[in-house]
Amino acid sequence: MDLSGKVALVTGGGNGIGAATVRALAGAGARVVVADIDAAGAAGVAAEVDGRAIALDVTSEDAWAAAVADVLATEGRLDVAHLNAGIMTRPRGARFDDDVMPWLTLDAYRRLMGVNVEGVILGTLACARAMADGGDIVVTASIAGMVAMGTDPYYALSKAAAASWVRSMGPVLAEAGVRISAVCPGGIDTAIVPADLRATRPDAFSPPSYIAGAVLHAIEAARPGTVWVAYTQGQAPWAYEWPAIHDGGPGV
């Protein structure tokens, strides 16, 4: 894939999947703006690829407006956005087998949905409006949004919402030449996964670079509204097809 002359924005770009995608996009020739609430982390990754870093709170509509205006003023265009910033309910450092119930508070719900859902919605709208010549938006959803995940129900809920948003907005944005799709990772070796789980089952987690490759695959495929499953390293991403729902009920 050749993205020479294109400008990309990656949220949550200071570490993990976001940082890997920054490197992949830059490797394909794009000029990359690395956005993260962790300004220092974003700056470090941007320095690797001769890109630029900006601090961004994805839950703030005003912050999104300022960030996109900054990209257009400095870079002159926006062609690609990877909306990747995300969090889990489980506190960092907590064990995988800890009881999840104490964490399922209203405040925790609002915080998680603010980042994982509102951040995607606000980012989609802000970036799509800035893509005057069309472009590509890729959202990091998750396998967790497609299966039961009792270890973090809020997270699973947020990722199901992200996938549904992509499916629903696909045809809407396509009319303006903007293609939105999602990538659903399986287990990925990042700090968001409890350390004890990664230590116990190291072979179950693919490197972030695997998902970065899936993001580029989604861009190249140019299929609006598609949800791509990237389950494990070595497996090519595949488009998930939801079963049809019939008005007549089961068996019709």
PDB file of C-alpha atoms in Angstrom:
ATOM      1  CA  MET A   1       0.000   0.000   0.000  1.00  0.00           C
ATOM      2  CA  ASP A   2       1.274   3.447  -0.936  1.00  0.00           C
ATOM      3  CA  LEU A   3       0.031   6.292   1.268  1.00  0.00           C
ATOM      4  CA  SER A   4       2.578   8.824   0.056  1.00  0.00           C
ATOM      5  CA  GLY A   5       1.222  12.340   0.319  1.00  0.00           C
ATOM      6  CA  LYS A   6      -1.530  11.270   2.732  1.00  0.00           C
ATOM      7  CA  VAL A   7      -1.991  12.554   6.279  1.00  0.00           C
ATOM      8  CA  ALA A   8      -3.131  10.178   9.020  1.00  0.00           C
ATOM      9  CA  LEU A   9      -4.313  10.716  12.590  1.00  0.00           C
ATOM     10  CA  VAL A  10      -4.067   7.906  15.164  1.00  0.00           C
ATOM     11  CA  THR A  11      -5.691   8.145  18.595  1.00  0.00           C
ATOM     12  CA  GLY A  12      -4.206   6.193  21.469  1.00  0.00           C
ATOM     13  CA  GLY A  13      -1.061   6.362  19.363  1.00  0.00           C
ATOM     14  CA  GLY A  14       1.345   6.566  22.267  1.00  0.00           C
ATOM     15  CA  ASN A  15       1.485   2.820  22.920  1.00  0.00           C
ATOM     16  CA  GLY A  16       0.207  -0.621  21.961  1.00  0.00           C
ATOM     17  CA  ILE A  17      -1.937  -1.030  18.850  1.00  0.00           C
ATOM     18  CA  GLY A  18      -1.977   2.695  18.187  1.00  0.00           C
ATOM     19  CA  ALA A  19       1.809   2.991  18.198  1.00  0.00           C
ATOM     20  CA  ALA A  20       2.112  -0.048  15.924  1.00  0.00           C
ATOM     21  CA  THR A  21      -0.378   1.485  13.495  1.00  0.00           C
ATOM     22  CA  VAL A  22       1.537   4.762  13.506  1.00  0.00           C
ATOM     23  CA  ARG A  23       4.647   2.873  12.437  1.00  0.00           C
ATOM     24  CA  ALA A  24       2.750   0.920   9.770  1.00  0.00           C
ATOM     25  CA  LEU A  25       1.129   4.022   8.280  1.00  0.00           C
ATOM     26  CA  ALA A  26       4.432   5.877   8.265  1.00  0.00           C
ATOM     27  CA  GLY A  27       6.052   2.847   6.641  1.00  0.00           C
ATOM     28  CA  ALA A  28       3.442   3.095   3.881  1.00  0.00           C
ATOM     29  CA  GLY A  29       4.444   6.706   3.264  1.00  0.00           C
ATOM     30  CA  ALA A  30       1.877   8.653   5.281  1.00  0.00           C
ATOM     31  CA  ARG A  31       2.622  11.679   7.393  1.00  0.00           C
ATOM     32  CA  VAL A  32       1.264  10.665  10.805  1.00  0.00           C
ATOM     33  CA  VAL A  33      -0.130  12.798  13.601  1.00  0.00           C
ATOM     34  CA  VAL A  34       0.034  10.847  16.862  1.00  0.00           C
ATOM     35  CA  ALA A  35      -2.755  11.737  19.289  1.00  0.00           C
ATOM     36  CA  ASP A  36      -2.936  10.560  22.879  1.00  0.00           C
ATOM     37  CA  ILE A  37      -4.013  11.858  26.271  1.00  0.00           C
ATOM     38  CA  ASP A  38      -0.474  10.832  27.262  1.00  0.00           C
ATOM     39  CA  ALA A  39       1.379  13.653  25.515  1.00  0.00           C
ATOM     40  CA  ALA A  40       4.825  12.259  26.356  1.00  0.00           C
ATOM     41  CA  GLY A  41       3.966   8.838  24.968  1.00  0.00           C
ATOM     42  CA  ALA A  42       2.623  10.399  21.777  1.00  0.00           C
ATOM     43  CA  ALA A  43       5.761  12.511  21.398  1.00  0.00           C
ATOM     44  CA  GLY A  44       8.023   9.487  21.739  1.00  0.00           C
ATOM     45  CA  VAL A  45       6.218   7.522  19.033  1.00  0.00           C
ATOM     46  CA  ALA A  46       5.980  10.555  16.733  1.00  0.00           C
ATOM     47  CA  ALA A  47       9.735  11.069  17.009  1.00  0.00           C
ATOM     48  CA  GLU A  48      10.306   7.515  15.735  1.00  0.00           C
ATOM     49  CA  VAL A  49       8.509   8.209  12.447  1.00  0.00           C
ATOM     50  CA  ASP A  50       9.280  11.899  11.971  1.00  0.00           C
ATOM     51  CA  GLY A  51       5.636  12.631  12.676  1.00  0.00           C
ATOM     52  CA  ARG A  52       3.931  15.077  14.985  1.00  0.00           C
ATOM     53  CA  ALA A  53       2.304  14.582  18.368  1.00  0.00           C
ATOM     54  CA  ILE A  54      -0.769  16.232  19.847  1.00  0.00           C
ATOM     55  CA  ALA A  55      -2.452  15.786  23.213  1.00  0.00           C
ATOM     56  CA  LEU A  56      -6.077  14.730  22.820  1.00  0.00           C
ATOM     57  CA  ASP A  57      -8.870  13.835  25.228  1.00  0.00           C
ATOM     58  CA  VAL A  58     -11.153  11.857  22.912  1.00  0.00           C
ATOM     59  CA  THR A  59     -14.148  12.355  25.219  1.00  0.00           C
ATOM     60  CA  SER A  60     -14.220  16.121  24.580  1.00  0.00           C
ATOM     61  CA  GLU A  61     -16.025  17.544  21.540  1.00  0.00           C
ATOM     62  CA  ASP A  62     -14.070  20.794  21.885  1.00  0.00           C
ATOM     63  CA  ALA A  63     -10.775  18.888  22.027  1.00  0.00           C
ATOM     64  CA  TRP A  64     -11.702  17.018  18.855  1.00  0.00           C
ATOM     65  CA  ALA A  65     -12.576  20.245  17.060  1.00  0.00           C
ATOM     66  CA  ALA A  66      -9.262  21.777  18.095  1.00  0.00           C
ATOM     67  CA  ALA A  67      -7.267  18.692  17.146  1.00  0.00           C
ATOM     68  CA  VAL A  68      -8.748  18.403  13.665  1.00  0.00           C
ATOM     69  CA  ALA A  69      -8.390  22.143  13.080  1.00  0.00           C
ATOM     70  CA  ASP A  70      -4.747  21.848  14.115  1.00  0.00           C
ATOM     71  CA  VAL A  71      -4.155  18.973  11.688  1.00  0.00           C
ATOM     72  CA  LEU A  72      -5.724  20.874   8.797  1.00  0.00           C
ATOM     73  CA  ALA A  73      -3.865  24.089   9.617  1.00  0.00           C
ATOM     74  CA  THR A  74      -0.490  22.372   9.997  1.00  0.00           C
ATOM     75  CA  GLU A  75      -0.684  19.476   7.544  1.00  0.00           C
ATOM     76  CA  GLY A  76      -3.199  20.893   5.078  1.00  0.00           C
ATOM     77  CA  ARG A  77      -5.379  17.771   4.855  1.00  0.00           C
ATOM     78  CA  LEU A  78      -6.634  14.663   6.613  1.00  0.00           C
ATOM     79  CA  ASP A  79      -6.978  11.387   4.727  1.00  0.00           C
ATOM     80  CA  VAL A  80      -6.860   8.584   7.288  1.00  0.00           C
ATOM     81  CA  ALA A  81      -7.998   8.299  10.909  1.00  0.00           C
ATOM     82  CA  HIS A  82      -7.473   5.309  13.161  1.00  0.00           C
ATOM     83  CA  LEU A  83      -9.814   5.723  16.137  1.00  0.00           C
ATOM     84  CA  ASN A  84      -8.032   3.403  18.499  1.00  0.00           C
ATOM     85  CA  ALA A  85      -8.056   4.998  21.974  1.00  0.00           C
ATOM     86  CA  GLY A  86      -9.703   2.691  24.483  1.00  0.00           C
ATOM     87  CA  ILE A  87      -9.769   1.598  28.102  1.00  0.00           C
ATOM     88  CA  MET A  88     -11.096  -1.298  30.190  1.00  0.00           C
ATOM     89  CA  THR A  89     -13.103  -1.264  33.415  1.00  0.00           C
ATOM     90  CA  ARG A  90     -10.519  -3.410  35.194  1.00  0.00           C
ATOM     91  CA  PRO A  91      -7.957  -1.160  36.916  1.00  0.00           C
ATOM     92  CA  ARG A  92      -4.399  -1.445  35.668  1.00  0.00           C
ATOM     93  CA  GLY A  93      -2.520  -3.931  37.808  1.00  0.00           C
ATOM     94  CA  ALA A  94      -5.610  -5.874  38.877  1.00  0.00           C
ATOM     95  CA  ARG A  95      -5.494  -9.624  38.410  1.00  0.00           C
ATOM     96  CA  PHE A  96      -7.467 -11.257  35.623  1.00  0.00           C
ATOM     97  CA  ASP A  97      -9.323 -13.549  38.032  1.00  0.00           C
ATOM     98  CA  ASP A  98     -10.364 -10.761  40.430  1.00  0.00           C
ATOM     99  CA  ASP A  99     -14.098 -10.324  41.008  1.00  0.00           C
ATOM    100  CA  VAL A 100     -15.414  -7.820  38.450  1.00  0.00           C
ATOM    101  CA  MET A 101     -18.560  -6.871  40.395  1.00  0.00           C
ATOM    102  CA  PRO A 102     -16.973  -4.172  42.606  1.00  0.00           C
ATOM    103  CA  TRP A 103     -15.827  -2.348  39.456  1.00  0.00           C
ATOM    104  CA  LEU A 104     -19.239  -2.264  37.778  1.00  0.00           C
ATOM    105  CA  THR A 105     -20.179   1.170  39.070  1.00  0.00           C
ATOM    106  CA  LEU A 106     -22.020   3.938  37.265  1.00  0.00           C
ATOM    107  CA  ASP A 107     -18.934   6.150  37.343  1.00  0.00           C
ATOM    108  CA  ALA A 108     -16.846   3.368  35.798  1.00  0.00           C
ATOM    109  CA  TYR A 109     -19.493   2.844  33.124  1.00  0.00           C
ATOM    110  CA  ARG A 110     -19.585   6.517  32.209  1.00  0.00           C
ATOM    111  CA  ARG A 111     -15.802   6.773  32.084  1.00  0.00           C
ATOM    112  CA  LEU A 112     -15.423   3.705  29.873  1.00  0.00           C
ATOM    113  CA  MET A 113     -18.264   4.589  27.506  1.00  0.00           C
ATOM    114  CA  GLY A 114     -16.912   8.127  27.259  1.00  0.00           C
ATOM    115  CA  VAL A 115     -13.630   6.875  25.853  1.00  0.00           C
ATOM    116  CA  ASN A 116     -14.690   3.747  23.957  1.00  0.00           C
ATOM    117  CA  VAL A 117     -17.987   4.931  22.475  1.00  0.00           C
ATOM    118  CA  GLU A 118     -18.300   8.714  22.676  1.00  0.00           C
ATOM    119  CA  GLY A 119     -14.653   9.022  21.649  1.00  0.00           C
ATOM    120  CA  VAL A 120     -15.371   6.990  18.524  1.00  0.00           C
ATOM    121  CA  ILE A 121     -18.541   8.931  17.715  1.00  0.00           C
ATOM    122  CA  LEU A 122     -16.932  12.335  18.201  1.00  0.00           C
ATOM    123  CA  GLY A 123     -13.829  11.264  16.298  1.00  0.00           C
ATOM    124  CA  THR A 124     -15.842   9.883  13.396  1.00  0.00           C
ATOM    125  CA  LEU A 125     -17.880  13.060  12.983  1.00  0.00           C
ATOM    126  CA  ALA A 126     -14.941  15.442  13.380  1.00  0.00           C
ATOM    127  CA  CYS A 127     -12.648  13.530  11.030  1.00  0.00           C
ATOM    128  CA  ALA A 128     -15.300  12.815   8.389  1.00  0.00           C
ATOM    129  CA  ARG A 129     -16.153  16.507   8.159  1.00  0.00           C
ATOM    130  CA  ALA A 130     -12.466  17.305   7.651  1.00  0.00           C
ATOM    131  CA  MET A 131     -11.941  14.783   4.830  1.00  0.00           C
ATOM    132  CA  ALA A 132     -12.777  17.123   1.970  1.00  0.00           C
ATOM    133  CA  ASP A 133     -11.429  14.723  -0.662  1.00  0.00           C
ATOM    134  CA  GLY A 134     -12.806  11.596   1.008  1.00  0.00           C
ATOM    135  CA  GLY A 135     -10.808   9.303   3.219  1.00  0.00           C
ATOM    136  CA  ASP A 136     -10.701   6.299   5.493  1.00  0.00           C
ATOM    137  CA  ILE A 137     -11.676   5.887   9.139  1.00  0.00           C
ATOM    138  CA  VAL A 138     -10.817   2.648  10.931  1.00  0.00           C
ATOM    139  CA  VAL A 139     -12.176   1.969  14.419  1.00  0.00           C
ATOM    140  CA  THR A 140     -10.600  -0.473  16.848  1.00  0.00           C
ATOM    141  CA  ALA A 141     -13.501  -2.609  18.079  1.00  0.00           C
ATOM    142  CA  SER A 142     -12.877  -6.066  19.579  1.00  0.00           C
ATOM    143  CA  ILE A 143     -13.818  -9.722  19.563  1.00  0.00           C
ATOM    144  CA  ALA A 144     -15.095  -8.877  23.059  1.00  0.00           C
ATOM    145  CA  GLY A 145     -18.009  -7.074  21.421  1.00  0.00           C
ATOM    146  CA  MET A 146     -19.034 -10.211  19.541  1.00  0.00           C
ATOM    147  CA  VAL A 147     -18.869 -12.817  22.322  1.00  0.00           C
ATOM    148  CA  ALA A 148     -19.796 -12.960  26.003  1.00  0.00           C
ATOM    149  CA  MET A 149     -17.087 -11.422  28.195  1.00  0.00           C
ATOM    150  CA  GLY A 150     -17.917 -11.866  31.868  1.00  0.00           C
ATOM    151  CA  THR A 151     -14.515 -10.570  32.923  1.00  0.00           C
ATOM    152  CA  ASP A 152     -15.446  -7.047  31.722  1.00  0.00           C
ATOM    153  CA  PRO A 153     -19.075  -6.622  30.605  1.00  0.00           C
ATOM    154  CA  TYR A 154     -18.768  -2.855  30.198  1.00  0.00           C
ATOM    155  CA  TYR A 155     -15.854  -3.270  27.811  1.00  0.00           C
ATOM    156  CA  ALA A 156     -17.754  -5.869  25.782  1.00  0.00           C
ATOM    157  CA  LEU A 157     -20.761  -3.548  25.620  1.00  0.00           C
ATOM    158  CA  SER A 158     -18.642  -0.643  24.396  1.00  0.00           C
ATOM    159  CA  LYS A 159     -16.997  -2.668  21.645  1.00  0.00           C
ATOM    160  CA  ALA A 160     -20.336  -4.045  20.445  1.00  0.00           C
ATOM    161  CA  ALA A 161     -21.523  -0.440  20.232  1.00  0.00           C
ATOM    162  CA  ALA A 162     -18.422   0.554  18.261  1.00  0.00           C
ATOM    163  CA  ALA A 163     -18.980  -2.224  15.722  1.00  0.00           C
ATOM    164  CA  SER A 164     -22.665  -1.313  15.360  1.00  0.00           C
ATOM    165  CA  TRP A 165     -21.743   2.342  14.852  1.00  0.00           C
ATOM    166  CA  VAL A 166     -19.383   1.398  12.027  1.00  0.00           C
ATOM    167  CA  ARG A 167     -21.957  -0.829  10.338  1.00  0.00           C
ATOM    168  CA  SER A 168     -24.620   1.857  10.556  1.00  0.00           C
ATOM    169  CA  MET A 169     -22.427   4.775   9.510  1.00  0.00           C
ATOM    170  CA  GLY A 170     -20.841   2.903   6.603  1.00  0.00           C
ATOM    171  CA  PRO A 171     -23.459   3.810   3.988  1.00  0.00           C
ATOM    172  CA  VAL A 172     -24.018   7.272   5.484  1.00  0.00           C
ATOM    173  CA  LEU A 173     -20.390   8.366   5.168  1.00  0.00           C
ATOM    174  CA  ALA A 174     -19.833   6.556   1.870  1.00  0.00           C
ATOM    175  CA  GLU A 175     -22.079   9.142   0.204  1.00  0.00           C
ATOM    176  CA  ALA A 176     -19.403  11.726   1.032  1.00  0.00           C
ATOM    177  CA  GLY A 177     -16.538   9.481  -0.080  1.00  0.00           C
ATOM    178  CA  VAL A 178     -15.514   8.540   3.452  1.00  0.00           C
ATOM    179  CA  ARG A 179     -15.079   4.830   4.136  1.00  0.00           C
ATOM    180  CA  ILE A 180     -15.474   3.717   7.748  1.00  0.00           C
ATOM    181  CA  SER A 181     -14.661   0.185   8.874  1.00  0.00           C
ATOM    182  CA  ALA A 182     -13.660  -1.597  12.065  1.00  0.00           C
ATOM    183  CA  VAL A 183     -11.015  -4.062  13.111  1.00  0.00           C
ATOM    184  CA  CYS A 184     -11.822  -6.575  15.865  1.00  0.00           C
ATOM    185  CA  PRO A 185      -8.641  -7.889  17.495  1.00  0.00           C
ATOM    186  CA  GLY A 186      -8.447 -11.143  19.394  1.00  0.00           C
ATOM    187  CA  GLY A 187      -5.929 -11.328  22.234  1.00  0.00           C
ATOM    188  CA  ILE A 188      -3.183  -8.730  21.751  1.00  0.00           C
ATOM    189  CA  ASP A 189      -0.083  -8.285  23.878  1.00  0.00           C
ATOM    190  CA  THR A 190      -0.660  -4.762  25.205  1.00  0.00           C
ATOM    191  CA  ALA A 191      -0.774  -3.133  28.628  1.00  0.00           C
ATOM    192  CA  ILE A 192      -4.587  -3.163  28.599  1.00  0.00           C
ATOM    193  CA  VAL A 193      -4.473  -6.951  29.147  1.00  0.00           C
ATOM    194  CA  PRO A 194      -3.788  -7.979  32.769  1.00  0.00           C
ATOM    195  CA  ALA A 195      -0.117  -8.846  33.213  1.00  0.00           C
ATOM    196  CA  ASP A 196      -0.875 -12.111  35.031  1.00  0.00           C
ATOM    197  CA  LEU A 197      -2.956 -13.345  32.092  1.00  0.00           C
ATOM    198  CA  ARG A 198      -0.262 -12.455  29.566  1.00  0.00           C
ATOM    199  CA  ALA A 199       2.318 -14.242  31.708  1.00  0.00           C
ATOM    200  CA  THR A 200       0.159 -17.351  32.047  1.00  0.00           C
ATOM    201  CA  ARG A 201      -0.774 -17.644  28.366  1.00  0.00           C
ATOM    202  CA  PRO A 202       1.884 -15.782  26.349  1.00  0.00           C
ATOM    203  CA  ASP A 203       1.190 -17.766  23.174  1.00  0.00           C
ATOM    204  CA  ALA A 204      -2.448 -16.618  23.185  1.00  0.00           C
ATOM    205  CA  PHE A 205      -1.575 -12.998  22.445  1.00  0.00           C
ATOM    206  CA  SER A 206      -0.524 -11.602  19.079  1.00  0.00           C
ATOM    207  CA  PRO A 207       1.792  -8.581  18.776  1.00  0.00           C
ATOM    208  CA  PRO A 208       0.248  -5.145  18.143  1.00  0.00           C
ATOM    209  CA  SER A 209       1.879  -5.110  14.704  1.00  0.00           C
ATOM    210  CA  TYR A 210      -0.597  -7.815  13.643  1.00  0.00           C
ATOM    211  CA  ILE A 211      -3.501  -5.416  14.188  1.00  0.00           C
ATOM    212  CA  ALA A 212      -1.616  -2.589  12.512  1.00  0.00           C
ATOM    213  CA  GLY A 213      -1.475  -4.807   9.438  1.00  0.00           C
ATOM    214  CA  ALA A 214      -5.216  -5.406   9.741  1.00  0.00           C
ATOM    215  CA  VAL A 215      -5.822  -1.645   9.811  1.00  0.00           C
ATOM    216  CA  LEU A 216      -3.917  -1.246   6.558  1.00  0.00           C
ATOM    217  CA  HIS A 217      -5.878  -4.198   5.138  1.00  0.00           C
ATOM    218  CA  ALA A 218      -9.154  -2.460   6.028  1.00  0.00           C
ATOM    219  CA  ILE A 219      -8.029   0.745   4.336  1.00  0.00           C
ATOM    220  CA  GLU A 220      -6.914  -1.058   1.199  1.00  0.00           C
ATOM    221  CA  ALA A 221     -10.097  -3.149   1.014  1.00  0.00           C
ATOM    222  CA  ALA A 222     -12.200   0.049   0.954  1.00  0.00           C
ATOM    223  CA  ARG A 223     -15.428  -1.657   2.092  1.00  0.00           C
ATOM    224  CA  PRO A 224     -17.573   0.848   4.032  1.00  0.00           C
ATOM    225  CA  GLY A 225     -19.308  -0.527   7.089  1.00  0.00           C
ATOM    226  CA  THR A 226     -17.255  -3.722   7.186  1.00  0.00           C
ATOM    227  CA  VAL A 227     -16.149  -5.233  10.495  1.00  0.00           C
ATOM    228  CA  TRP A 228     -12.879  -7.110  10.049  1.00  0.00           C
ATOM    229  CA  VAL A 229     -11.892  -9.879  12.459  1.00  0.00           C
ATOM    230  CA  ALA A 230      -8.164 -10.145  13.164  1.00  0.00           C
ATOM    231  CA  TYR A 231      -8.134 -13.010  15.625  1.00  0.00           C
ATOM    232  CA  THR A 232      -4.590 -14.291  15.768  1.00  0.00           C
ATOM    233  CA  GLN A 233      -1.214 -13.650  14.160  1.00  0.00           C
ATOM    234  CA  GLY A 234      -0.745 -15.475  10.876  1.00  0.00           C
ATOM    235  CA  GLN A 235      -4.448 -15.370  10.039  1.00  0.00           C
ATOM    236  CA  ALA A 236      -5.573 -12.899   7.394  1.00  0.00           C
ATOM    237  CA  PRO A 237      -8.336 -10.509   8.528  1.00  0.00           C
ATOM    238  CA  TRP A 238     -11.781 -11.654   7.442  1.00  0.00           C
ATOM    239  CA  ALA A 239     -15.048  -9.753   7.092  1.00  0.00           C
ATOM    240  CA  TYR A 240     -17.603 -10.813   9.667  1.00  0.00           C
ATOM    241  CA  GLU A 241     -21.094 -11.506   8.339  1.00  0.00           C
ATOM    242  CA  TRP A 242     -24.013 -11.175  10.759  1.00  0.00           C
ATOM    243  CA  PRO A 243     -26.798 -13.733  10.350  1.00  0.00           C
ATOM    244  CA  ALA A 244     -29.918 -12.396   8.665  1.00  0.00           C
ATOM    245  CA  ILE A 245     -32.893 -11.509  10.830  1.00  0.00           C
ATOM    246  CA  HIS A 246     -36.315 -12.401   9.393  1.00  0.00           C
ATOM    247  CA  ASP A 247     -39.609 -10.815  10.417  1.00  0.00           C
ATOM    248  CA  GLY A 248     -41.262 -14.208  10.600  1.00  0.00           C
ATOM    249  CA  GLY A 249     -39.077 -15.503  13.402  1.00  0.00           C
ATOM    250  CA  PRO A 250     -36.969 -18.658  13.649  1.00  0.00           C
ATOM    251  CA  GLY A 251     -37.051 -21.034  10.708  1.00  0.00           C
ATOM    252  CA  VAL A 252     -38.464 -18.533   8.236  1.00  0.00           C
TER     253      VAL A 252
END
